[in-house]
Structures are given as structure tokens and as C-alpha cells.
Amino acid sequence: MVSITVYDGAESIGGNKIYVEAGDRGVFLDFGMNFARRNAFFDEFLSERDGRGIHDLVKLGMIPKIDVYRRDLIPSDLDGLLPSFSRIRPEAVLLSHAHTDHCGNIGLLDPDIPIMASATSVAILKALKDISPSDITGDVAYLSLKKREGEGLLLKSDRKEAYRGRQFCCPDGCRPELSEFLSDRPGSEGRNAKAFDGCGVCEKISLPFEVKSYGVNHSIYGALAYVLRSDEGSVAYTGDFRIGDDAKGLPGFLADARNASALIIEGTRAGLESDTEVTEATVHDTCRAAVDDSRGLVIADFSSKNFERLETFKRIAEETGRQLVITARDAYALYAIGCADGVCHTKGVLIYDEISDRSRRKYETETLADKCPLEYASHRQIHDDPGRYILCFSFLDMKHLLDISPEGGSYIYSSSEVFTEEQEIDFLKLKNWLDFFGIRPYGFRLIDEKLVFERGYHASGHASQKELAHTIDKIDPDVLIPVHTTNGEWFTKKWERTRLVKNGETLSI
Ligand SMILES: [Zn+2]
């Protein structure tokens, strides 16, 4: 018998933590952060306290009470509670992709649990940790072990202990450049620096299931779907996916998953009233028209992990005689992805030379300068000839416009259209910045302070209703389990085999 426990992600978009077990051996499908629950309590200036380890998350019910967490994150006041945690021993996490709602709680997991992921996802996770080394939720690729202080209520990083790298398994193989990237941490060479013992990486691990992975199309590179087989049944998991204009490895997944005992499928767009099909090709054409229309500076705003969109703007820049200028963070992530797939993603791009203390950014001054030297564009250069550039900035980079001082120009908003009310306030602020410099927005408008998105500037990374139906009908599973959705009823109405599970519920198949 195979059993599936959806510890989280059954009733929300994201936060997937799905435990699949055969006999008493099991693996997790993803171990993500549930943003909906986190945002119910925390915001930008009120967050969980790193110095209390997992205390705040356990207390607020943000992570399941299972005994899988790092021992060094357990403060003394949780010692008494720990014996009540369910005892499971996952043999691996099979990660679908590097979005935080799928990987954001891996940082809390016992580092002895290996992580299976695509080489590209591993590269992205390592780059993100190198860029922002601070909090425990970011401890996916490697971590800083903590020690109890005094009575043990407070946990502090042990400076003498080396950073501990996690063990990864890349079923699609690991190039030597990636192995090297995973064994080195920018800034760890210094005399007083904390050492880094490197991340382990292999191509195969022994698991309770025969596991096959398939590259799928999503709004981040490196997304995988999985099929798990055992004598007792098979489970197919889509992760997040779309078909769009390139189905990638989906046909192989559909063939191998056919007649699976259970299909666990994402349903982000299930039940959306206006579910329109916009592909990356449409986004290219719409954004290209906006750039053609623009004199002066063009600013392109898209999700920091959407590297495919970055490539779309790189193509538009080439077609319109402009150069793409990206942040050093983005350049470092692109360099990392290149280590995984052997493609030079930074060819022809410039790095924005922001006014800041660059000596602190070792990933830029050590790794990038050495392995992937790129030209910089200064605020003066961009000010003097703004029509030559497309600048990849987001709202948080607006402060740099005070140095560039553009006179007019365009701002193309090419990102997700799903927002909380909190973020709408940011659009008011964004509009103030744009008005201040006389920059015209594309992709969104504010009408009487109400936010309206313009079509064609963004393509969702998730399967449309038609694509979901196609996937389910092709696989024709015995049991259909929708996750990553707030519209489970859309599935129940269409497929009788649908089982809507609640968080924490176990289904035996
Ligand atoms: Zn995703």
C-alpha cells in the first residue's frame, strides 16, 4: 500500500509538503513555505526570529509537527514538545523547482536528508544562498549550525563551525563546473572567514521508490515533474508546470505516468473566471512593441527568478539596438545556471554599477570578476545615452534612479498579476516614482488608485484549465489529488476520481 500525506499545500497556492510512503519508507515531494499562512501573521517588518530557531513557526502552526527538523534549531523550550511530534524518517526531498513556496522550508530540515533536484535548481539555490546568507529560511543549499546560548532559549551561529553543505542528487547529471561551484563559497577564503565544507552532489541515491524525473516548462528554469513507482503502486507529481509554447519533457511524463495509481497535480489557475492563454511569444511581441514605442530609457520589471523572461528582454534588446543591464545578483544567478547547463547566459549583458560598498559583495568581486567577467554600466553612462539601454529593475531598485536621473522613458511591468492588498500599496509608491521622473508605465495602470493590469505583458507559469484537463485525461489516474490550489471544486466537478485532501490528511491508495 502507498500512502500520501499532504502536510501542507492542499488548500492554498504553495507551501507543498507531500509525504509519499510505501511500507514504512517515504520521501517528501517539495518542502515549501506557505505564504498565505505566513502573511496572516508576518510582514516586511515583523518576521519570525531566527535566534529562536523553529520556535515561532511551530507555535504559530506554520510548519507541521513532525520530527524532521534540524536539531540545532530547537530551543530548550521546545524540548518538552518534541516527543509529541510524529516520527517519520524521509529518505529524501524530491524538489520540483526553486520557487520559495516549494523549497522555502527545506532550510529547516535535518541536513542528513538528501535533496533531489535538477542541476539548474541546485545552482539557483546555491547562488541565492551566496547572495543573501543571513536567515534560516534561506538555508537550503548550505547552513550555519547554531548553538544554544545560556538557558538555551536563544540560538546563535557558531562562528568556529564551517558552513555545512546539503547533499544533492541531480538525476539529470552534474557538470564539473557545477560541482566546482557547489564546493566553493565566495568570501570563505579570508583569514577570519567562516569555512565552507561544500555541498555534496551525486546522480543517483537509493530510495524506497523507483523515481524518474522530467523537465517541465514553468516560470523558472529547472522545474521537474516526477513519477514514483513501487510494487504497491505509482504516484505522479506535476510540481508547477505549464505547456505554453514548449512542453519540454511533459510528453515523456504523460506517457510514463499513464494509469498511475495517483496523480498529484497543481491547480493554480483552476476555476479562474478569466483564464486567458498568453504565451512567452505573446509577451515578447507585446513588450517589443512597447520598447519600439519608447524613446529614452526602458526599465523592465519581472520576477527575479524568471530567467526566461530575462532572456526575452535580452532578445528584445538585441532586436532594438539596445543593451540589457542587469543587477549583479541576477548576473551571479545566470552565471550559476550556466555552470549547470553549460550555456553562457550572460553573453552581451552589462551589470548596473550601483553606488554601494561593493567590497562586501564577494560573489561579485571574487566569483563573477574571476569566472564570468562582465562590463559595467554606470549611472552616468545610462543618464547620458538612455535610449541605448533596457534596465532590469524592480520596485526595490527605484532608489538607483536618483543617481541615473532619467528624463522620461518607459517602465514595463512584466510580472505576476496575483497580489495581496499590501502589494497594491507598493504600486501607488511605484507610480509616484515613475511620475517623479516622467516615466510611462506599461503593463499596469492605476485608475482612481485601483490597479488594472494590461494584457500581454506577462504569461503565467501555471497550466491553464485546458492544459490541466489535457494532462489529467492523458494520464487517466485512479485517484486525482489537486494541490497548490484554492479551487479544488473545479476538479471534483469534472473528474469523479478527485479526492480533495485537507492539510495533514493521509490517503491510502
Ligand atoms: Zn512555482
Short mmCIF file of C-alpha atoms and ligand atoms in Angstrom, two decimals:
data_model
loop_
_atom_site.label_atom_id
_atom_site.label_comp_id
_atom_site.label_asym_id
_atom_site.label_seq_id
_atom_site.Cartn_x
_atom_site.Cartn_y
_atom_site.Cartn_z
CA MET A 1 0.00 0.00 0.00
CA VAL A 2 1.17 3.51 -0.85
CA SER A 3 0.04 6.34 1.37
CA ILE A 4 0.12 10.05 0.64
CA THR A 5 0.02 12.64 3.42
CA VAL A 6 -0.34 16.24 2.33
CA TYR A 7 1.17 18.02 5.32
CA ASP A 8 0.73 21.39 3.59
CA GLY A 9 -0.22 22.89 0.25
CA ALA A 10 -3.58 21.10 -0.07
CA GLU A 11 -5.72 24.16 0.50
CA SER A 12 -3.53 27.05 -0.63
CA ILE A 13 -1.40 28.13 -3.54
CA GLY A 14 2.02 26.93 -2.43
CA GLY A 15 3.60 25.52 0.69
CA ASN A 16 3.68 21.97 -0.77
CA LYS A 17 4.90 19.36 1.72
CA ILE A 18 3.66 15.99 0.47
CA TYR A 19 4.88 12.78 2.07
CA VAL A 20 4.65 9.60 -0.03
CA GLU A 21 5.22 6.34 1.78
CA ALA A 22 5.46 2.68 0.82
CA GLY A 23 5.74 0.36 3.81
CA ASP A 24 7.50 2.47 6.42
CA ARG A 25 9.83 4.19 3.96
CA GLY A 26 8.99 7.52 2.38
CA VAL A 27 10.04 10.69 0.57
CA PHE A 28 8.76 14.25 0.54
CA LEU A 29 7.59 15.91 -2.64
CA ASP A 30 8.73 19.51 -2.01
CA PHE A 31 9.02 21.22 1.36
CA GLY A 32 7.86 24.76 0.62
CA MET A 33 6.86 27.81 2.58
CA ASN A 34 3.15 28.55 2.88
CA PHE A 35 2.98 32.26 2.08
CA ALA A 36 -0.74 32.54 2.80
CA ARG A 37 -0.26 31.36 6.38
CA ARG A 38 2.94 33.33 6.84
CA ASN A 39 1.34 36.55 5.60
CA ALA A 40 -1.52 36.09 8.04
CA PHE A 41 0.92 36.92 10.86
CA PHE A 42 4.09 38.39 9.43
CA ASP A 43 5.04 41.13 7.03
CA GLU A 44 8.07 43.06 5.90
CA PHE A 45 8.87 44.47 9.34
CA LEU A 46 7.52 41.67 11.52
CA SER A 47 9.06 38.27 10.92
CA GLU A 48 9.97 35.04 12.68
CA ARG A 49 13.02 35.36 14.93
CA ASP A 50 16.00 33.44 13.60
CA GLY A 51 17.51 33.33 17.08
CA ARG A 52 14.57 31.21 18.27
CA GLY A 53 15.07 28.55 15.59
CA ILE A 54 11.80 26.84 14.65
CA HIS A 55 10.04 28.03 17.84
CA ASP A 56 7.93 30.80 16.26
CA LEU A 57 6.93 28.67 13.27
CA VAL A 58 5.89 25.72 15.46
CA LYS A 59 3.96 27.95 17.85
CA LEU A 60 2.02 29.64 15.04
CA GLY A 61 1.33 26.33 13.27
CA MET A 62 3.28 27.37 10.20
CA ILE A 63 5.16 24.08 9.92
CA PRO A 64 3.83 20.56 10.62
CA LYS A 65 4.64 18.88 13.93
CA ILE A 66 6.86 16.15 12.51
CA ASP A 67 10.27 15.10 13.70
CA VAL A 68 12.30 16.08 10.64
CA TYR A 69 13.86 19.37 11.67
CA ARG A 70 17.45 20.39 12.39
CA ARG A 71 18.38 19.64 15.98
CA ASP A 72 20.34 22.91 16.16
CA LEU A 73 17.12 24.89 15.53
CA ILE A 74 15.32 23.53 18.58
CA PRO A 75 15.49 25.87 21.57
CA SER A 76 15.17 24.46 25.09
CA ASP A 77 11.50 25.48 25.49
CA LEU A 78 10.56 23.09 22.64
CA ASP A 79 12.34 20.12 24.24
CA GLY A 80 9.17 19.07 26.06
CA LEU A 81 7.04 19.30 22.90
CA LEU A 82 9.38 17.35 20.67
CA PRO A 83 8.34 13.83 21.81
CA SER A 84 4.78 14.59 20.60
CA PHE A 85 5.97 15.25 17.03
CA SER A 86 5.12 12.49 14.53
CA ARG A 87 8.06 10.26 13.91
CA ILE A 88 8.74 9.95 10.20
CA ARG A 89 12.06 9.46 8.54
CA PRO A 90 12.03 10.84 4.97
CA GLU A 91 14.81 9.40 2.86
CA ALA A 92 14.87 12.41 0.52
CA VAL A 93 13.03 15.52 -0.60
CA LEU A 94 12.21 15.40 -4.31
CA LEU A 95 12.18 19.10 -5.16
CA SER A 96 10.14 20.20 -8.16
CA HIS A 97 11.71 23.68 -8.56
CA ALA A 98 13.41 26.55 -6.78
CA HIS A 99 10.41 28.79 -6.04
CA THR A 100 10.14 29.56 -2.30
CA ASP A 101 6.62 28.10 -2.00
CA HIS A 102 8.18 24.73 -2.92
CA CYS A 103 11.65 24.89 -1.33
CA GLY A 104 11.39 27.65 1.32
CA ASN A 105 11.20 25.36 4.38
CA ILE A 106 13.98 22.99 3.31
CA GLY A 107 16.31 25.26 5.30
CA LEU A 108 14.71 23.91 8.49
CA LEU A 109 15.23 20.24 7.61
CA ASP A 110 17.81 17.92 9.07
CA PRO A 111 20.80 18.23 6.71
CA ASP A 112 21.17 14.43 6.60
CA ILE A 113 18.07 14.30 4.37
CA PRO A 114 19.30 14.50 0.75
CA ILE A 115 17.57 16.75 -1.78
CA MET A 116 16.84 15.52 -5.29
CA ALA A 117 16.51 18.38 -7.79
CA SER A 118 17.56 19.37 -11.29
CA ALA A 119 21.12 20.64 -11.67
CA THR A 120 19.68 24.06 -12.57
CA SER A 121 17.55 24.23 -9.40
CA VAL A 122 20.59 23.30 -7.28
CA ALA A 123 22.65 26.02 -8.99
CA ILE A 124 19.92 28.63 -8.36
CA LEU A 125 19.57 27.62 -4.69
CA LYS A 126 23.32 27.80 -4.10
CA ALA A 127 23.54 31.22 -5.84
CA LEU A 128 20.66 32.59 -3.73
CA LYS A 129 22.34 31.48 -0.52
CA ASP A 130 25.67 33.04 -1.60
CA ILE A 131 23.86 36.32 -2.36
CA SER A 132 21.86 36.60 0.89
CA PRO A 133 23.49 34.45 3.53
CA SER A 134 21.51 35.61 6.57
CA ASP A 135 18.22 33.91 7.58
CA ILE A 136 17.42 30.26 8.30
CA THR A 137 14.63 30.03 5.71
CA GLY A 138 17.36 30.60 3.12
CA ASP A 139 19.48 27.70 4.44
CA VAL A 140 18.58 25.48 1.52
CA ALA A 141 21.93 24.90 -0.17
CA TYR A 142 24.01 25.20 2.99
CA LEU A 143 23.61 26.31 6.56
CA SER A 144 25.29 27.78 9.55
CA LEU A 145 24.85 25.46 12.54
CA LYS A 146 23.54 27.13 15.68
CA LYS A 147 24.35 26.62 19.35
CA ARG A 148 22.20 27.18 22.40
CA GLU A 149 23.13 30.24 24.47
CA GLY A 150 22.66 30.39 28.25
CA GLU A 151 19.36 28.69 29.17
CA GLY A 152 19.04 27.56 25.58
CA LEU A 153 16.15 29.80 24.60
CA LEU A 154 18.35 31.68 22.18
CA LEU A 155 20.29 30.03 19.36
CA LYS A 156 23.37 31.63 17.89
CA SER A 157 25.52 30.73 14.90
CA ASP A 158 28.72 29.02 15.83
CA ARG A 159 31.45 31.02 14.09
CA LYS A 160 34.05 28.31 14.50
CA GLU A 161 31.95 25.64 12.74
CA ALA A 162 32.18 25.60 8.96
CA TYR A 163 29.07 26.22 6.86
CA ARG A 164 27.52 22.82 6.30
CA GLY A 165 26.51 22.00 2.72
CA ARG A 166 23.49 19.81 2.00
CA GLN A 167 23.62 16.64 -0.07
CA PHE A 168 22.06 16.94 -3.51
CA CYS A 169 21.15 14.36 -6.09
CA CYS A 170 20.77 15.65 -9.66
CA PRO A 171 19.10 12.94 -11.77
CA ASP A 172 19.88 14.97 -14.93
CA GLY A 173 23.62 14.84 -14.16
CA CYS A 174 26.07 17.33 -12.73
CA ARG A 175 28.67 19.06 -14.91
CA PRO A 176 32.18 19.55 -13.40
CA GLU A 177 31.59 23.34 -13.42
CA LEU A 178 28.57 22.84 -11.16
CA SER A 179 30.49 20.53 -8.81
CA GLU A 180 33.15 23.21 -8.54
CA PHE A 181 30.54 25.95 -7.97
CA LEU A 182 28.98 23.84 -5.20
CA SER A 183 32.29 23.27 -3.46
CA ASP A 184 33.20 26.92 -3.15
CA ARG A 185 31.65 29.81 -1.24
CA PRO A 186 32.58 33.40 -2.13
CA GLY A 187 34.31 35.05 0.81
CA SER A 188 35.29 31.86 2.64
CA GLU A 189 38.98 32.27 1.78
CA GLY A 190 39.58 35.25 4.12
CA ARG A 191 41.64 34.80 7.28
CA ASN A 192 38.73 35.39 9.67
CA ALA A 193 36.08 33.98 7.39
CA LYS A 194 33.90 31.04 8.32
CA ALA A 195 34.95 27.95 6.36
CA PHE A 196 32.63 26.13 3.95
CA ASP A 197 32.66 22.35 3.64
CA GLY A 198 30.88 22.29 0.26
CA CYS A 199 27.62 20.75 -0.94
CA GLY A 200 27.69 17.09 -1.89
CA VAL A 201 26.27 16.10 -5.24
CA CYS A 202 25.58 12.75 -6.91
CA GLU A 203 23.40 11.42 -9.74
CA LYS A 204 21.68 8.53 -8.00
CA ILE A 205 20.54 7.63 -4.50
CA SER A 206 18.81 4.57 -3.17
CA LEU A 207 15.14 5.34 -2.45
CA PRO A 208 12.02 3.38 -1.49
CA PHE A 209 10.62 4.10 -4.98
CA GLU A 210 11.95 3.90 -8.48
CA VAL A 211 12.00 7.62 -9.26
CA LYS A 212 12.02 9.23 -12.71
CA SER A 213 12.13 12.97 -13.32
CA TYR A 214 11.03 15.05 -16.32
CA GLY A 215 11.95 18.66 -17.15
CA VAL A 216 8.77 20.75 -17.43
CA ASN A 217 8.02 24.30 -18.52
CA HIS A 218 7.43 26.75 -15.65
CA SER A 219 8.30 30.39 -14.86
CA ILE A 220 11.69 29.33 -13.53
CA TYR A 221 14.32 27.19 -15.24
CA GLY A 222 14.98 23.67 -13.95
CA ALA A 223 11.41 22.64 -12.98
CA LEU A 224 10.80 18.87 -12.72
CA ALA A 225 7.80 16.56 -12.58
CA TYR A 226 8.24 13.11 -11.01
CA VAL A 227 6.90 9.59 -11.33
CA LEU A 228 7.42 7.30 -8.31
CA ARG A 229 6.94 3.58 -8.71
CA SER A 230 6.85 0.72 -6.22
CA ASP A 231 5.35 -2.78 -6.32
CA GLU A 232 2.41 -1.37 -4.43
CA GLY A 233 1.50 1.50 -6.75
CA SER A 234 2.71 4.54 -8.65
CA VAL A 235 2.41 8.24 -7.91
CA ALA A 236 2.83 11.03 -10.46
CA TYR A 237 3.53 14.60 -9.34
CA THR A 238 3.43 17.57 -11.72
CA GLY A 239 5.04 20.17 -9.44
CA ASP A 240 4.24 23.56 -11.03
CA PHE A 241 4.01 23.45 -14.81
CA ARG A 242 2.51 24.84 -17.97
CA ILE A 243 2.60 23.65 -21.55
CA GLY A 244 2.75 27.06 -23.24
CA ASP A 245 4.83 27.13 -26.40
CA ASP A 246 7.31 24.45 -25.26
CA ALA A 247 6.07 21.34 -23.43
CA LYS A 248 9.70 20.20 -22.77
CA GLY A 249 9.71 16.75 -21.10
CA LEU A 250 5.96 16.69 -20.44
CA PRO A 251 5.11 14.11 -23.18
CA GLY A 252 7.53 11.65 -21.52
CA PHE A 253 5.91 12.35 -18.15
CA LEU A 254 2.40 11.82 -19.58
CA ALA A 255 3.45 8.51 -21.14
CA ASP A 256 5.22 7.16 -18.04
CA ALA A 257 2.52 8.40 -15.66
CA ARG A 258 -0.31 6.84 -17.68
CA ASN A 259 -2.76 4.97 -15.43
CA ALA A 260 -0.85 5.99 -12.29
CA SER A 261 -2.46 4.97 -9.01
CA ALA A 262 -2.47 8.67 -8.06
CA LEU A 263 -1.82 11.93 -9.87
CA ILE A 264 -0.93 14.88 -7.64
CA ILE A 265 -1.49 17.95 -9.80
CA GLU A 266 -1.13 21.69 -9.28
CA GLY A 267 -4.27 23.78 -9.80
CA THR A 268 -3.21 27.41 -9.51
CA ARG A 269 -5.42 28.52 -12.40
CA ALA A 270 -8.27 26.05 -11.79
CA GLY A 271 -11.57 27.86 -11.51
CA LEU A 272 -10.21 31.29 -12.57
CA GLU A 273 -13.02 33.14 -14.30
CA SER A 274 -10.96 34.84 -16.97
CA ASP A 275 -8.40 32.18 -17.81
CA THR A 276 -6.75 33.57 -20.92
CA GLU A 277 -3.88 31.98 -22.79
CA VAL A 278 -0.84 34.25 -23.03
CA THR A 279 2.42 32.60 -24.11
CA GLU A 280 6.02 33.81 -23.80
CA ALA A 281 5.89 34.53 -27.54
CA THR A 282 2.98 36.94 -26.96
CA VAL A 283 4.88 38.54 -24.07
CA HIS A 284 7.84 39.06 -26.40
CA ASP A 285 5.66 40.72 -29.05
CA THR A 286 3.79 42.95 -26.58
CA CYS A 287 6.95 44.06 -24.75
CA ARG A 288 8.80 44.51 -28.05
CA ALA A 289 6.04 46.87 -29.25
CA ALA A 290 6.39 48.86 -26.01
CA VAL A 291 10.16 49.16 -26.50
CA ASP A 292 9.68 50.17 -30.15
CA ASP A 293 7.31 52.83 -28.89
CA SER A 294 9.83 54.19 -26.38
CA ARG A 295 12.48 56.79 -26.68
CA GLY A 296 14.81 57.18 -23.72
CA LEU A 297 15.37 54.62 -21.00
CA VAL A 298 13.35 51.39 -20.82
CA ILE A 299 13.02 49.68 -17.45
CA ALA A 300 11.83 46.04 -17.43
CA ASP A 301 10.36 44.67 -14.19
CA PHE A 302 9.85 40.91 -13.80
CA SER A 303 10.25 38.28 -11.08
CA SER A 304 13.89 37.89 -10.04
CA LYS A 305 13.81 34.13 -10.66
CA ASN A 306 12.13 34.34 -14.07
CA PHE A 307 15.28 33.89 -16.15
CA GLU A 308 13.29 33.00 -19.26
CA ARG A 309 11.70 36.47 -19.14
CA LEU A 310 15.18 37.92 -18.74
CA GLU A 311 16.19 36.11 -21.95
CA THR A 312 13.07 37.51 -23.66
CA PHE A 313 14.19 41.05 -22.79
CA LYS A 314 17.74 40.22 -23.87
CA ARG A 315 16.35 39.26 -27.28
CA ILE A 316 14.25 42.45 -27.43
CA ALA A 317 17.36 44.49 -26.54
CA GLU A 318 19.29 42.85 -29.40
CA GLU A 319 16.42 43.42 -31.83
CA THR A 320 16.08 47.10 -30.92
CA GLY A 321 19.78 48.01 -30.79
CA ARG A 322 19.82 48.36 -27.02
CA GLN A 323 21.88 46.63 -24.34
CA LEU A 324 20.44 44.77 -21.40
CA VAL A 325 21.64 45.99 -18.00
CA ILE A 326 21.03 43.67 -15.05
CA THR A 327 21.86 43.74 -11.35
CA ALA A 328 24.95 41.92 -10.05
CA ARG A 329 22.60 39.49 -8.23
CA ASP A 330 20.93 38.49 -11.49
CA ALA A 331 24.32 38.17 -13.22
CA TYR A 332 25.52 35.83 -10.47
CA ALA A 333 22.39 33.66 -10.73
CA LEU A 334 22.81 33.49 -14.52
CA TYR A 335 26.45 32.50 -14.09
CA ALA A 336 25.34 29.73 -11.69
CA ILE A 337 22.72 28.43 -14.15
CA GLY A 338 25.45 28.38 -16.81
CA CYS A 339 27.52 26.11 -14.55
CA ALA A 340 24.57 23.69 -14.55
CA ASP A 341 23.57 23.74 -18.23
CA GLY A 342 26.80 24.77 -19.98
CA VAL A 343 25.16 27.79 -21.68
CA CYS A 344 26.66 31.25 -21.26
CA HIS A 345 23.52 33.17 -20.23
CA THR A 346 25.38 36.41 -19.56
CA LYS A 347 26.66 36.94 -23.10
CA GLY A 348 26.16 40.58 -24.11
CA VAL A 349 24.64 41.81 -20.86
CA LEU A 350 26.01 44.62 -18.69
CA ILE A 351 25.91 44.87 -14.91
CA TYR A 352 24.50 48.04 -13.35
CA ASP A 353 27.32 49.64 -11.39
CA GLU A 354 25.35 50.78 -8.37
CA ILE A 355 26.74 53.19 -5.82
CA SER A 356 27.31 50.89 -2.87
CA ASP A 357 30.02 49.22 -0.88
CA ARG A 358 30.93 46.52 -3.38
CA SER A 359 33.75 45.22 -1.23
CA ARG A 360 31.11 43.40 0.84
CA ARG A 361 29.70 41.54 -2.14
CA LYS A 362 32.22 38.77 -2.52
CA TYR A 363 30.11 36.86 -5.04
CA GLU A 364 30.58 39.85 -7.33
CA THR A 365 34.15 40.89 -6.61
CA GLU A 366 35.55 37.35 -6.34
CA THR A 367 33.50 34.80 -8.29
CA LEU A 368 31.96 36.91 -11.05
CA ALA A 369 35.08 39.00 -11.64
CA ASP A 370 37.16 35.84 -11.89
CA LYS A 371 34.89 33.34 -13.66
CA CYS A 372 32.49 35.46 -15.64
CA PRO A 373 33.91 38.97 -16.11
CA LEU A 374 31.25 41.37 -17.41
CA GLU A 375 31.28 45.01 -18.34
CA TYR A 376 29.56 47.50 -16.09
CA ALA A 377 27.24 50.38 -17.00
CA SER A 378 27.40 53.35 -14.64
CA HIS A 379 24.58 55.73 -13.75
CA ARG A 380 26.37 58.45 -15.79
CA GLN A 381 26.59 56.29 -18.92
CA ILE A 382 22.88 55.47 -18.70
CA HIS A 383 21.96 59.09 -17.99
CA ASP A 384 23.95 60.35 -20.98
CA ASP A 385 22.55 57.87 -23.51
CA PRO A 386 19.35 56.34 -22.03
CA GLY A 387 17.98 55.15 -25.40
CA ARG A 388 20.78 52.57 -25.60
CA TYR A 389 19.65 50.51 -22.62
CA ILE A 390 16.99 48.24 -21.17
CA LEU A 391 17.47 48.23 -17.44
CA CYS A 392 16.17 45.22 -15.47
CA PHE A 393 14.98 46.83 -12.25
CA SER A 394 12.13 46.18 -9.86
CA PHE A 395 10.34 48.47 -7.43
CA LEU A 396 13.06 47.87 -4.82
CA ASP A 397 15.70 49.28 -7.21
CA MET A 398 13.88 52.61 -7.71
CA LYS A 399 16.36 54.36 -5.40
CA HIS A 400 19.07 54.00 -8.07
CA LEU A 401 17.02 56.18 -10.41
CA LEU A 402 18.02 59.08 -8.14
CA ASP A 403 21.59 58.59 -9.45
CA ILE A 404 20.63 57.92 -13.07
CA SER A 405 18.13 60.86 -13.19
CA PRO A 406 16.29 59.73 -16.31
CA GLU A 407 14.18 62.31 -18.11
CA GLY A 408 11.13 60.35 -19.19
CA GLY A 409 11.27 56.78 -20.50
CA SER A 410 9.19 53.63 -20.08
CA TYR A 411 8.60 51.10 -17.31
CA ILE A 412 7.36 47.70 -18.48
CA TYR A 413 5.71 45.71 -15.73
CA SER A 414 6.02 42.06 -16.79
CA SER A 415 5.28 40.08 -13.67
CA SER A 416 2.68 38.07 -11.78
CA GLU A 417 -0.77 39.51 -11.52
CA VAL A 418 -1.66 37.88 -8.23
CA PHE A 419 -1.43 40.36 -5.38
CA THR A 420 -2.34 40.97 -1.83
CA GLU A 421 -3.75 44.34 -0.85
CA GLU A 422 -0.41 45.06 0.75
CA GLN A 423 1.33 44.93 -2.59
CA GLU A 424 -1.18 47.23 -4.23
CA ILE A 425 0.12 49.96 -1.95
CA ASP A 426 3.53 49.34 -3.48
CA PHE A 427 2.03 50.12 -6.87
CA LEU A 428 0.94 53.51 -5.58
CA LYS A 429 4.53 54.11 -4.48
CA LEU A 430 5.89 52.74 -7.74
CA LYS A 431 3.61 55.13 -9.64
CA ASN A 432 4.92 58.04 -7.52
CA TRP A 433 8.49 57.14 -8.53
CA LEU A 434 7.56 56.87 -12.19
CA ASP A 435 5.65 60.18 -12.13
CA PHE A 436 8.60 61.84 -10.39
CA PHE A 437 10.85 61.02 -13.36
CA GLY A 438 8.12 61.36 -16.02
CA ILE A 439 8.32 57.64 -16.88
CA ARG A 440 5.38 55.99 -18.66
CA PRO A 441 4.17 52.65 -17.25
CA TYR A 442 3.24 49.71 -19.49
CA GLY A 443 1.59 46.54 -18.20
CA PHE A 444 -0.41 48.22 -15.43
CA ARG A 445 -2.48 51.31 -14.83
CA LEU A 446 -3.85 52.92 -11.71
CA ILE A 447 -7.33 54.25 -12.23
CA ASP A 448 -8.55 56.16 -9.15
CA GLU A 449 -5.95 54.25 -7.12
CA LYS A 450 -7.39 50.96 -8.44
CA LEU A 451 -4.87 48.64 -10.05
CA VAL A 452 -5.60 47.37 -13.56
CA PHE A 453 -3.23 45.05 -15.44
CA GLU A 454 -2.84 45.29 -19.19
CA ARG A 455 -2.92 42.02 -21.08
CA GLY A 456 0.04 40.51 -22.91
CA TYR A 457 2.91 41.76 -20.72
CA HIS A 458 3.02 38.64 -18.58
CA ALA A 459 2.43 34.91 -19.17
CA SER A 460 1.51 32.75 -16.19
CA GLY A 461 3.92 29.96 -15.29
CA HIS A 462 0.97 27.70 -14.50
CA ALA A 463 -1.14 25.36 -16.60
CA SER A 464 -4.36 26.79 -17.99
CA GLN A 465 -7.62 24.94 -17.41
CA LYS A 466 -7.33 23.43 -20.88
CA GLU A 467 -3.77 22.25 -20.15
CA LEU A 468 -4.82 20.77 -16.79
CA ALA A 469 -7.65 18.86 -18.45
CA HIS A 470 -5.32 17.60 -21.19
CA THR A 471 -2.79 16.37 -18.59
CA ILE A 472 -5.40 14.60 -16.46
CA ASP A 473 -7.14 12.96 -19.41
CA LYS A 474 -3.86 11.72 -20.88
CA ILE A 475 -2.70 10.23 -17.58
CA ASP A 476 -6.13 8.91 -16.57
CA PRO A 477 -5.11 8.16 -12.96
CA ASP A 478 -7.08 6.03 -10.49
CA VAL A 479 -7.11 8.90 -7.99
CA LEU A 480 -6.68 12.60 -8.69
CA ILE A 481 -5.29 14.79 -5.91
CA PRO A 482 -5.28 18.54 -6.60
CA VAL A 483 -2.82 20.66 -4.58
CA HIS A 484 -1.46 24.22 -4.90
CA THR A 485 -4.99 25.49 -5.47
CA THR A 486 -7.85 27.33 -3.82
CA ASN A 487 -10.33 25.85 -6.31
CA GLY A 488 -10.36 22.11 -5.61
CA GLU A 489 -14.09 22.01 -6.55
CA TRP A 490 -13.17 22.74 -10.18
CA PHE A 491 -11.56 19.28 -10.24
CA THR A 492 -14.35 17.46 -8.33
CA LYS A 493 -16.94 18.75 -10.78
CA LYS A 494 -15.03 17.42 -13.77
CA TRP A 495 -13.41 14.20 -12.53
CA GLU A 496 -15.22 11.82 -10.21
CA ARG A 497 -11.93 10.29 -9.10
CA THR A 498 -10.89 13.55 -7.44
CA ARG A 499 -10.04 13.33 -3.76
CA LEU A 500 -9.81 16.68 -2.01
CA VAL A 501 -7.49 16.15 0.92
CA LYS A 502 -7.07 18.52 3.82
CA ASN A 503 -3.69 19.54 5.20
CA GLY A 504 -2.43 16.76 7.45
CA GLU A 505 -4.78 14.15 5.95
CA THR A 506 -3.47 10.78 4.73
CA LEU A 507 -4.81 8.98 1.71
CA SER A 508 -4.04 5.32 1.11
CA ILE A 509 -4.10 4.09 -2.46
ZN ZN B 1 6.44 27.77 -8.98
#
